[in-house]
PDB file of C-alpha atoms in Angstrom:
ATOM      1  CA  MET G   1      11.006  22.005  77.747  1.00 48.00           C
ATOM      2  CA  LEU G   2       7.934  20.666  81.706  1.00 49.00           C
ATOM      3  CA  ARG G   3       6.534  17.347  81.404  1.00 48.00           C
ATOM      4  CA  LYS G   4       7.704  15.282  84.379  1.00 40.00           C
ATOM      5  CA  THR G   5       6.067  17.411  87.122  1.00 37.00           C
ATOM      6  CA  PHE G   6       3.181  18.554  84.948  1.00 38.00           C
ATOM      7  CA  ALA G   7       5.005  21.636  84.272  1.00 36.00           C
ATOM      8  CA  LEU G   8       5.761  20.836  80.714  1.00 35.00           C
ATOM      9  CA  LEU G   9       8.190  22.457  81.716  1.00 35.00           C
ATOM     10  CA  VAL G  10      12.843  32.269  74.793  1.00 30.00           C
ATOM     11  CA  CYS G  11      13.365  40.232  73.151  1.00 31.00           C
ATOM     12  CA  LEU G  12      12.912  42.006  70.104  1.00 27.00           C
ATOM     13  CA  THR G  13      11.459  40.690  66.854  1.00 28.00           C
ATOM     14  CA  PHE G  14      13.954  41.043  64.056  1.00 28.00           C
ATOM     15  CA  SER G  15      11.853  39.312  61.494  1.00 32.00           C
ATOM     16  CA  THR G  16       8.434  37.614  61.069  1.00 33.00           C
ATOM     17  CA  PRO G  17       8.822  33.800  61.211  1.00 39.00           C
ATOM     18  CA  LEU G  18       6.864  31.977  58.473  1.00 39.00           C
ATOM     19  CA  LEU G  19       4.587  29.401  60.021  1.00 44.00           C
ATOM     20  CA  GLY G  20       1.452  27.998  58.660  1.00 43.00           C
ATOM     21  CA  CYS G  21       0.115  25.004  57.042  1.00 43.00           C
ATOM     22  CA  HIS G  22      -2.979  24.507  55.009  1.00 44.00           C
ATOM     23  CA  GLY G  23      -4.800  21.909  52.974  1.00 44.00           C
ATOM     24  CA  LYS G  24      -5.802  18.306  53.467  1.00 51.00           C
ATOM     25  CA  SER G  25      -3.239  17.187  50.800  1.00 62.00           C
ATOM     26  CA  ALA G  26      -0.270  18.301  52.893  1.00 82.00           C
ATOM     27  CA  GLN G  27       2.586  15.798  52.926  1.00 90.00           C
ATOM     28  CA  PHE G  28       5.679  15.439  54.989  1.00 94.00           C
ATOM     29  CA  ASP G  29       8.757  17.091  53.536  1.00 95.00           C
ATOM     30  CA  PRO G  30      11.901  15.036  54.415  1.00 95.00           C
ATOM     31  CA  ALA G  31      14.062  18.119  53.787  1.00 96.00           C
ATOM     32  CA  LEU G  32      12.667  19.676  56.994  1.00 96.00           C
ATOM     33  CA  ALA G  33      13.468  16.644  59.257  1.00 97.00           C
ATOM     34  CA  ARG G  34      16.289  18.554  60.968  1.00 96.00           C
ATOM     35  CA  ASP G  35      14.292  21.698  61.554  1.00 97.00           C
ATOM     36  CA  PHE G  36      11.692  20.625  64.147  1.00 97.00           C
ATOM     37  CA  PHE G  37      13.925  21.606  67.195  1.00 97.00           C
ATOM     38  CA  PRO G  38      15.585  24.871  66.293  1.00 95.00           C
ATOM     39  CA  LEU G  39      17.674  26.480  68.981  1.00 95.00           C
ATOM     40  CA  ALA G  40      18.930  29.577  67.306  1.00 94.00           C
ATOM     41  CA  ARG G  41      20.519  31.922  69.841  1.00 95.00           C
ATOM     42  CA  ASP G  42      18.109  34.650  71.192  1.00 95.00           C
ATOM     43  CA  SER G  43      15.076  32.866  69.954  1.00 97.00           C
ATOM     44  CA  VAL G  44      12.140  33.099  72.447  1.00 97.00           C
ATOM     45  CA  TRP G  45       9.236  30.794  72.914  1.00 98.00           C
ATOM     46  CA  THR G  46       6.288  31.787  75.220  1.00 97.00           C
ATOM     47  CA  TYR G  47       3.756  29.141  76.312  1.00 97.00           C
ATOM     48  CA  ARG G  48       0.534  29.171  78.234  1.00 97.00           C
ATOM     49  CA  VAL G  49       0.136  26.077  80.511  1.00 95.00           C
ATOM     50  CA  ASN G  50      -3.321  25.126  81.542  1.00 95.00           C
ATOM     51  CA  SER G  51      -2.842  22.518  84.293  1.00 91.00           C
ATOM     52  CA  LYS G  52      -6.105  20.945  85.425  1.00 88.00           C
ATOM     53  CA  SER G  53      -4.205  18.661  87.894  1.00 78.00           C
ATOM     54  CA  GLN G  54      -2.773  21.674  89.632  1.00 81.00           C
ATOM     55  CA  ARG G  55      -5.960  23.823  88.946  1.00 87.00           C
ATOM     56  CA  THR G  56      -3.872  26.730  87.681  1.00 90.00           C
ATOM     57  CA  THR G  57      -2.828  28.476  84.466  1.00 93.00           C
ATOM     58  CA  TYR G  58       0.585  29.999  84.097  1.00 93.00           C
ATOM     59  CA  VAL G  59       3.047  31.229  81.441  1.00 95.00           C
ATOM     60  CA  VAL G  60       6.479  29.723  80.702  1.00 95.00           C
ATOM     61  CA  THR G  61       9.068  31.624  78.583  1.00 96.00           C
ATOM     62  CA  ASP G  62      12.166  29.902  77.069  1.00 96.00           C
ATOM     63  CA  LYS G  63      15.054  31.768  75.616  1.00 97.00           C
ATOM     64  CA  ALA G  64      17.867  30.066  73.646  1.00 97.00           C
ATOM     65  CA  MET G  65      21.297  31.226  74.956  1.00 95.00           C
ATOM     66  CA  GLY G  66      23.516  29.359  72.468  1.00 95.00           C
ATOM     67  CA  GLU G  67      25.966  26.646  72.778  1.00 96.00           C
ATOM     68  CA  LYS G  68      28.094  26.666  75.953  1.00 94.00           C
ATOM     69  CA  TYR G  69      30.489  24.491  77.920  1.00 94.00           C
ATOM     70  CA  VAL G  70      29.167  23.674  81.363  1.00 91.00           C
ATOM     71  CA  PRO G  71      32.079  22.821  83.635  1.00 91.00           C
ATOM     72  CA  SER G  72      29.955  21.455  86.472  1.00 86.00           C
ATOM     73  CA  LEU G  73      28.411  18.861  84.097  1.00 87.00           C
ATOM     74  CA  ASN G  74      31.571  18.528  81.971  1.00 90.00           C
ATOM     75  CA  ILE G  75      29.482  18.738  78.803  1.00 92.00           C
ATOM     76  CA  THR G  76      29.013  21.206  75.976  1.00 95.00           C
ATOM     77  CA  GLY G  77      25.322  21.735  74.987  1.00 95.00           C
ATOM     78  CA  GLU G  78      22.639  24.172  73.916  1.00 97.00           C
ATOM     79  CA  VAL G  79      21.577  26.231  76.929  1.00 96.00           C
ATOM     80  CA  VAL G  80      17.938  27.512  77.323  1.00 96.00           C
ATOM     81  CA  GLU G  81      16.811  29.751  80.042  1.00 95.00           C
ATOM     82  CA  GLU G  82      13.271  28.945  81.200  1.00 94.00           C
ATOM     83  CA  TYR G  83      11.183  31.390  83.239  1.00 93.00           C
ATOM     84  CA  TYR G  84       7.975  30.643  85.115  1.00 87.00           C
ATOM     85  CA  ASN G  85       5.673  33.495  86.061  1.00 82.00           C
ATOM     86  CA  MET G  86       4.400  31.727  89.236  1.00 71.00           C
ATOM     87  CA  ASP G  87       5.269  31.532  92.942  1.00 67.00           C
ATOM     88  CA  ARG G  88       8.770  30.145  93.423  1.00 63.00           C
ATOM     89  CA  GLY G  89       9.124  30.130  89.677  1.00 66.00           C
ATOM     90  CA  GLY G  90      12.038  32.159  88.610  1.00 79.00           C
ATOM     91  CA  THR G  91      14.592  31.409  85.884  1.00 87.00           C
ATOM     92  CA  ARG G  92      16.264  28.063  85.517  1.00 90.00           C
ATOM     93  CA  PRO G  93      18.774  26.801  82.927  1.00 93.00           C
ATOM     94  CA  ILE G  94      18.168  23.721  80.748  1.00 93.00           C
ATOM     95  CA  VAL G  95      20.940  22.040  78.713  1.00 95.00           C
ATOM     96  CA  TYR G  96      20.237  20.147  75.569  1.00 96.00           C
ATOM     97  CA  ILE G  97      22.712  17.737  74.027  1.00 95.00           C
ATOM     98  CA  THR G  98      22.517  15.212  71.146  1.00 95.00           C
ATOM     99  CA  LYS G  99      23.732  11.678  71.614  1.00 92.00           C
ATOM    100  CA  ASN G 100      23.307   8.647  69.346  1.00 93.00           C
ATOM    101  CA  GLY G 101      20.977  10.646  67.084  1.00 95.00           C
ATOM    102  CA  TYR G 102      18.578  11.807  69.881  1.00 96.00           C
ATOM    103  CA  TRP G 103      18.072  14.978  71.941  1.00 95.00           C
ATOM    104  CA  THR G 104      18.508  14.672  75.705  1.00 92.00           C
ATOM    105  CA  ARG G 105      17.330  17.351  78.132  1.00 92.00           C
ATOM    106  CA  LEU G 106      19.131  18.047  81.402  1.00 90.00           C
ATOM    107  CA  SER G 107      17.144  20.133  83.921  1.00 86.00           C
ATOM    108  CA  GLY G 108      16.742  20.543  87.597  1.00 82.00           C
ATOM    109  CA  LEU G 109      19.719  22.902  87.360  1.00 87.00           C
ATOM    110  CA  ASP G 110      20.354  26.245  88.852  1.00 81.00           C
ATOM    111  CA  TYR G 111      22.643  29.306  88.676  1.00 84.00           C
ATOM    112  CA  SER G 112      25.455  30.101  90.987  1.00 81.00           C
ATOM    113  CA  LYS G 113      26.267  33.632  89.947  1.00 79.00           C
ATOM    114  CA  GLU G 114      26.656  33.072  86.173  1.00 81.00           C
ATOM    115  CA  ASP G 115      27.707  29.446  86.410  1.00 85.00           C
ATOM    116  CA  ILE G 116      25.241  26.578  85.890  1.00 88.00           C
ATOM    117  CA  GLU G 117      25.253  24.134  88.794  1.00 82.00           C
ATOM    118  CA  ALA G 118      23.535  20.811  89.491  1.00 77.00           C
ATOM    119  CA  PRO G 119      21.906  20.291  92.939  1.00 72.00           C
ATOM    120  CA  ALA G 120      23.380  17.913  95.436  1.00 68.00           C
ATOM    121  CA  TRP G 121      21.039  15.160  94.410  1.00 65.00           C
ATOM    122  CA  GLY G 122      22.144  15.296  90.820  1.00 67.00           C
ATOM    123  CA  ARG G 123      20.267  16.395  87.841  1.00 73.00           C
ATOM    124  CA  SER G 124      17.009  15.579  86.065  1.00 80.00           C
ATOM    125  CA  GLU G 125      17.735  13.615  82.875  1.00 83.00           C
ATOM    126  CA  GLU G 126      15.296  13.132  80.029  1.00 87.00           C
ATOM    127  CA  GLY G 127      17.216  11.021  77.658  1.00 85.00           C
ATOM    128  CA  GLU G 128      16.175  10.490  73.999  1.00 91.00           C
ATOM    129  CA  PHE G 129      12.987  12.543  74.226  1.00 90.00           C
ATOM    130  CA  MET G 130      12.954  13.102  70.494  1.00 94.00           C
ATOM    131  CA  PRO G 131      15.170  12.287  67.425  1.00 96.00           C
ATOM    132  CA  ALA G 132      17.496  14.951  66.163  1.00 96.00           C
ATOM    133  CA  ILE G 133      16.189  14.036  62.693  1.00 97.00           C
ATOM    134  CA  LEU G 134      12.380  13.959  63.179  1.00 97.00           C
ATOM    135  CA  MET G 135      10.311  11.949  60.695  1.00 97.00           C
ATOM    136  CA  PRO G 136       6.922  10.218  60.876  1.00 97.00           C
ATOM    137  CA  GLY G 137       6.821   6.494  61.325  1.00 97.00           C
ATOM    138  CA  ALA G 138       9.557   6.302  63.996  1.00 97.00           C
ATOM    139  CA  ASN G 139       9.207   4.564  67.349  1.00 97.00           C
ATOM    140  CA  TRP G 140      11.651   4.258  70.339  1.00 96.00           C
ATOM    141  CA  LYS G 141      11.877   3.868  74.092  1.00 94.00           C
ATOM    142  CA  SER G 142      13.347   6.263  76.709  1.00 92.00           C
ATOM    143  CA  GLN G 143      13.492   6.847  80.421  1.00 87.00           C
ATOM    144  CA  ILE G 144      13.339   9.971  82.623  1.00 84.00           C
ATOM    145  CA  PHE G 145      14.913  10.354  86.013  1.00 81.00           C
ATOM    146  CA  PRO G 146      13.139  13.535  87.369  1.00 75.00           C
ATOM    147  CA  PHE G 147      15.309  13.567  90.534  1.00 72.00           C
ATOM    148  CA  GLY G 148      18.426  12.019  89.111  1.00 66.00           C
ATOM    149  CA  HIS G 149      19.399   8.669  90.592  1.00 66.00           C
ATOM    150  CA  MET G 150      18.522   9.629  94.193  1.00 69.00           C
ATOM    151  CA  PRO G 151      17.458   6.573  96.340  1.00 70.00           C
ATOM    152  CA  GLY G 152      13.722   6.304  96.613  1.00 69.00           C
ATOM    153  CA  SER G 153      12.873   8.573  93.657  1.00 75.00           C
ATOM    154  CA  PHE G 154      10.557   7.561  90.848  1.00 80.00           C
ATOM    155  CA  ASP G 155      11.336   7.238  87.187  1.00 82.00           C
ATOM    156  CA  ILE G 156       9.268   7.487  83.980  1.00 88.00           C
ATOM    157  CA  ARG G 157       9.443   4.881  81.302  1.00 89.00           C
ATOM    158  CA  GLN G 158       8.243   6.018  77.930  1.00 93.00           C
ATOM    159  CA  LEU G 159       7.303   4.588  74.498  1.00 96.00           C
ATOM    160  CA  HIS G 160       7.237   7.100  71.610  1.00 97.00           C
ATOM    161  CA  ARG G 161       5.729   7.044  68.151  1.00 97.00           C
ATOM    162  CA  THR G 162       5.731   9.808  65.528  1.00 98.00           C
ATOM    163  CA  PHE G 163       2.995  10.763  63.052  1.00 98.00           C
ATOM    164  CA  PHE G 164       2.670  13.446  60.358  1.00 97.00           C
ATOM    165  CA  GLU G 165      -0.149  15.884  60.878  1.00 96.00           C
ATOM    166  CA  PRO G 166      -1.815  16.849  57.552  1.00 93.00           C
ATOM    167  CA  ALA G 167      -4.134  19.480  59.133  1.00 93.00           C
ATOM    168  CA  ASP G 168      -3.313  22.829  60.605  1.00 95.00           C
ATOM    169  CA  ILE G 169      -2.306  22.855  64.308  1.00 97.00           C
ATOM    170  CA  VAL G 170      -4.019  25.963  65.708  1.00 97.00           C
ATOM    171  CA  VAL G 171      -2.735  27.665  68.860  1.00 98.00           C
ATOM    172  CA  PRO G 172      -2.853  31.263  69.986  1.00 97.00           C
ATOM    173  CA  ALA G 173       0.440  31.881  68.171  1.00 97.00           C
ATOM    174  CA  GLY G 174      -1.073  31.013  64.838  1.00 96.00           C
ATOM    175  CA  HIS G 175      -1.758  28.253  62.386  1.00 96.00           C
ATOM    176  CA  PHE G 176       1.075  25.764  61.815  1.00 97.00           C
ATOM    177  CA  MET G 177       1.542  23.375  58.848  1.00 95.00           C
ATOM    178  CA  GLY G 178       3.712  20.379  58.235  1.00 96.00           C
ATOM    179  CA  CYS G 179       3.676  19.363  61.926  1.00 97.00           C
ATOM    180  CA  VAL G 180       4.889  16.137  63.300  1.00 98.00           C
ATOM    181  CA  ARG G 181       3.176  14.646  66.460  1.00 98.00           C
ATOM    182  CA  ILE G 182       5.133  12.687  68.950  1.00 97.00           C
ATOM    183  CA  GLU G 183       2.723  10.357  70.831  1.00 97.00           C
ATOM    184  CA  THR G 184       4.238   9.126  74.150  1.00 96.00           C
ATOM    185  CA  GLU G 185       2.997   6.489  76.584  1.00 96.00           C
ATOM    186  CA  ALA G 186       4.539   7.391  79.940  1.00 92.00           C
ATOM    187  CA  LEU G 187       4.521   5.102  82.947  1.00 90.00           C
ATOM    188  CA  TYR G 188       5.457   6.752  86.363  1.00 87.00           C
ATOM    189  CA  GLU G 189       6.815   3.994  88.586  1.00 83.00           C
ATOM    190  CA  GLY G 190       9.030   3.410  91.588  1.00 78.00           C
ATOM    191  CA  GLY G 191       9.411   5.728  94.533  1.00 71.00           C
ATOM    192  CA  SER G 192       6.075   7.078  95.834  1.00 69.00           C
ATOM    193  CA  TYR G 193       4.208   5.112  93.137  1.00 76.00           C
ATOM    194  CA  ALA G 194       5.720   1.930  94.296  1.00 70.00           C
ATOM    195  CA  LYS G 195       4.615   2.708  97.871  1.00 70.00           C
ATOM    196  CA  ILE G 196       0.964   3.030  96.880  1.00 74.00           C
ATOM    197  CA  GLY G 197       1.236   0.116  94.512  1.00 72.00           C
ATOM    198  CA  LYS G 198      -0.285   2.002  91.654  1.00 73.00           C
ATOM    199  CA  PRO G 199       1.869   3.481  88.835  1.00 78.00           C
ATOM    200  CA  LEU G 200       0.596   6.500  86.942  1.00 87.00           C
ATOM    201  CA  ARG G 201       0.046   6.199  83.171  1.00 90.00           C
ATOM    202  CA  LEU G 202      -0.236   9.280  80.969  1.00 94.00           C
ATOM    203  CA  ILE G 203      -0.352   9.843  77.231  1.00 96.00           C
ATOM    204  CA  TYR G 204       1.418  12.880  75.774  1.00 96.00           C
ATOM    205  CA  GLU G 205       0.820  14.397  72.382  1.00 97.00           C
ATOM    206  CA  ASP G 206       3.577  16.841  71.449  1.00 97.00           C
ATOM    207  CA  TYR G 207       3.181  18.745  68.213  1.00 98.00           C
ATOM    208  CA  TYR G 208       6.352  20.140  66.548  1.00 98.00           C
ATOM    209  CA  ALA G 209       6.385  22.680  63.665  1.00 98.00           C
ATOM    210  CA  PRO G 210       9.293  23.109  61.260  1.00 97.00           C
ATOM    211  CA  HIS G 211      11.503  26.075  61.987  1.00 96.00           C
ATOM    212  CA  VAL G 212       9.600  26.756  65.252  1.00 97.00           C
ATOM    213  CA  GLY G 213       9.621  23.686  67.548  1.00 97.00           C
ATOM    214  CA  LEU G 214       7.078  22.680  70.058  1.00 98.00           C
ATOM    215  CA  VAL G 215       3.710  24.416  69.509  1.00 98.00           C
ATOM    216  CA  LYS G 216       1.332  22.316  71.532  1.00 98.00           C
ATOM    217  CA  THR G 217       1.166  19.508  74.144  1.00 97.00           C
ATOM    218  CA  LEU G 218      -1.689  17.580  75.480  1.00 97.00           C
ATOM    219  CA  ALA G 219      -1.359  15.339  78.562  1.00 96.00           C
ATOM    220  CA  LEU G 220      -4.145  12.684  78.776  1.00 96.00           C
ATOM    221  CA  GLU G 221      -4.839  10.308  81.609  1.00 93.00           C
ATOM    222  CA  GLY G 222      -4.495   6.603  80.901  1.00 90.00           C
ATOM    223  CA  THR G 223      -5.289   6.411  77.125  1.00 90.00           C
ATOM    224  CA  ILE G 224      -5.427   8.527  74.059  1.00 88.00           C
ATOM    225  CA  HIS G 225      -9.113   9.093  74.817  1.00 91.00           C
ATOM    226  CA  GLY G 226      -8.516   9.849  78.477  1.00 91.00           C
ATOM    227  CA  HIS G 227      -9.290  12.855  80.553  1.00 93.00           C
ATOM    228  CA  GLU G 228      -7.073  15.874  79.754  1.00 95.00           C
ATOM    229  CA  VAL G 229      -4.922  16.835  82.684  1.00 94.00           C
ATOM    230  CA  GLU G 230      -2.725  19.509  80.987  1.00 96.00           C
ATOM    231  CA  ARG G 231      -2.549  21.624  77.846  1.00 97.00           C
ATOM    232  CA  VAL G 232       0.495  23.605  76.692  1.00 97.00           C
ATOM    233  CA  GLU G 233       0.096  26.022  73.801  1.00 98.00           C
ATOM    234  CA  LEU G 234       2.520  28.387  72.063  1.00 98.00           C
ATOM    235  CA  ILE G 235       1.328  32.001  72.427  1.00 97.00           C
ATOM    236  CA  ARG G 236       4.389  33.775  70.965  1.00 97.00           C
ATOM    237  CA  PHE G 237       7.530  32.938  69.070  1.00 97.00           C
ATOM    238  CA  LEU G 238      10.291  35.500  68.347  1.00 96.00           C
ATOM    239  CA  THR G 239      13.396  34.713  66.359  1.00 90.00           C
ATOM    240  CA  PRO G 240      16.341  36.978  65.403  1.00 83.00           C
ATOM    241  CA  ARG G 241      16.837  35.101  62.076  1.00 61.00           C
ATOM    242  CA  PRO G 242      14.801  35.066  58.904  1.00 62.00           C
ATOM    243  CA  SER G 243      12.865  31.794  58.612  1.00 51.00           C
ATOM    244  CA  THR G 244      12.543  29.726  55.409  1.00 48.00           C
ATOM    245  CA  ALA G 245       9.161  28.262  56.312  1.00 45.00           C
ATOM    246  CA  SER G 246       6.061  29.295  54.404  1.00 39.00           C
ATOM    247  CA  THR G 247       3.019  31.073  55.790  1.00 38.00           C
ATOM    248  CA  SER G 248      -0.540  30.008  54.889  1.00 39.00           C
ATOM    249  CA  PRO G 249      -3.052  32.769  54.057  1.00 32.00           C
ATOM    250  CA  HIS G 250      -4.810  32.078  57.414  1.00 31.00           C
ATOM    251  CA  SER G 251      -1.672  32.047  59.561  1.00 35.00           C
ATOM    252  CA  ALA G 252      -1.103  34.520  62.338  1.00 35.00           C
ATOM    253  CA  ALA G 253       2.061  36.615  62.049  1.00 35.00           C
ATOM    254  CA  LEU G 254       4.346  36.492  65.148  1.00 38.00           C
ATOM    255  CA  ASP G 255       5.383  40.160  65.317  1.00 35.00           C
ATOM    256  CA  GLY G 256       5.461  40.684  68.965  1.00 33.00           C
ATOM    257  CA  GLY G 257       1.811  39.732  69.355  1.00 32.00           C
ATOM    258  CA  LYS G 258       0.006  41.509  66.627  1.00 29.00           C
ATOM    259  CA  GLY G 259      -1.033  38.177  65.037  1.00 30.00           C
ATOM    260  CA  MET G 260      -2.254  36.710  68.281  1.00 27.00           C
ATOM    261  CA  GLY G 261      -5.843  36.121  69.186  1.00 31.00           C
ATOM    262  CA  GLY G 262      -5.971  37.969  72.475  1.00 30.00           C
ATOM    263  CA  ARG G 263       6.102  26.693  74.930  1.00 33.00           C
ATOM    264  CA  ARG G 264       9.196  24.618  73.989  1.00 50.00           C
TER     265      ARG G 264
END
């Protein structure tokens, strides 16, 4: 839920989610392919964002609000409230919908009292950012319109590939097993980039854990070996429902922070 503006960009614990992964012999379990983007109502994800491009670190909290009809957009989707603890941050709604087997994210929205409204210029669309059924070995293309289709705005063309991660993905929230990595080549073009005659190319590595969702994102400049410009790491995950995932002996329990060492 942050990427296009380098803000890659949800309160009680009713149960301890089971995370973890361990062992070099780990293999992908196709039975989990639908479980990498859970949006169970009242689930909460908290992320720490270390943005070297903006020279700041901040926290983003996402809370799943459930499926809702949004009259202003004339769509029904999963609504997530996203809160930034930074100047001019506040809470913004994000709407997720599935279409043709992929998740699409609609952001750049705001609240008018309790209603979700789009700004005059439209809405930010991130179409097909991940498959609804996530498996390694997939590849596809997508396009983001960060400022809708407003004249003079830039867009982001993306090429995605998926890989299984046999090793643990370690973040402040714990150790996660059975993760799938989405590697994205993103080309920022048009608008201000056209004016300077130099598009921006970034590589994103997004790590998704079954029954949890996004646990880590790296943004790299130019190539997979390029300079790190941003890091997003899950620091807490709360869910009101029992999870069926398994915890490795070295995993941190997410019980309101007791298992933490000190997004979505």
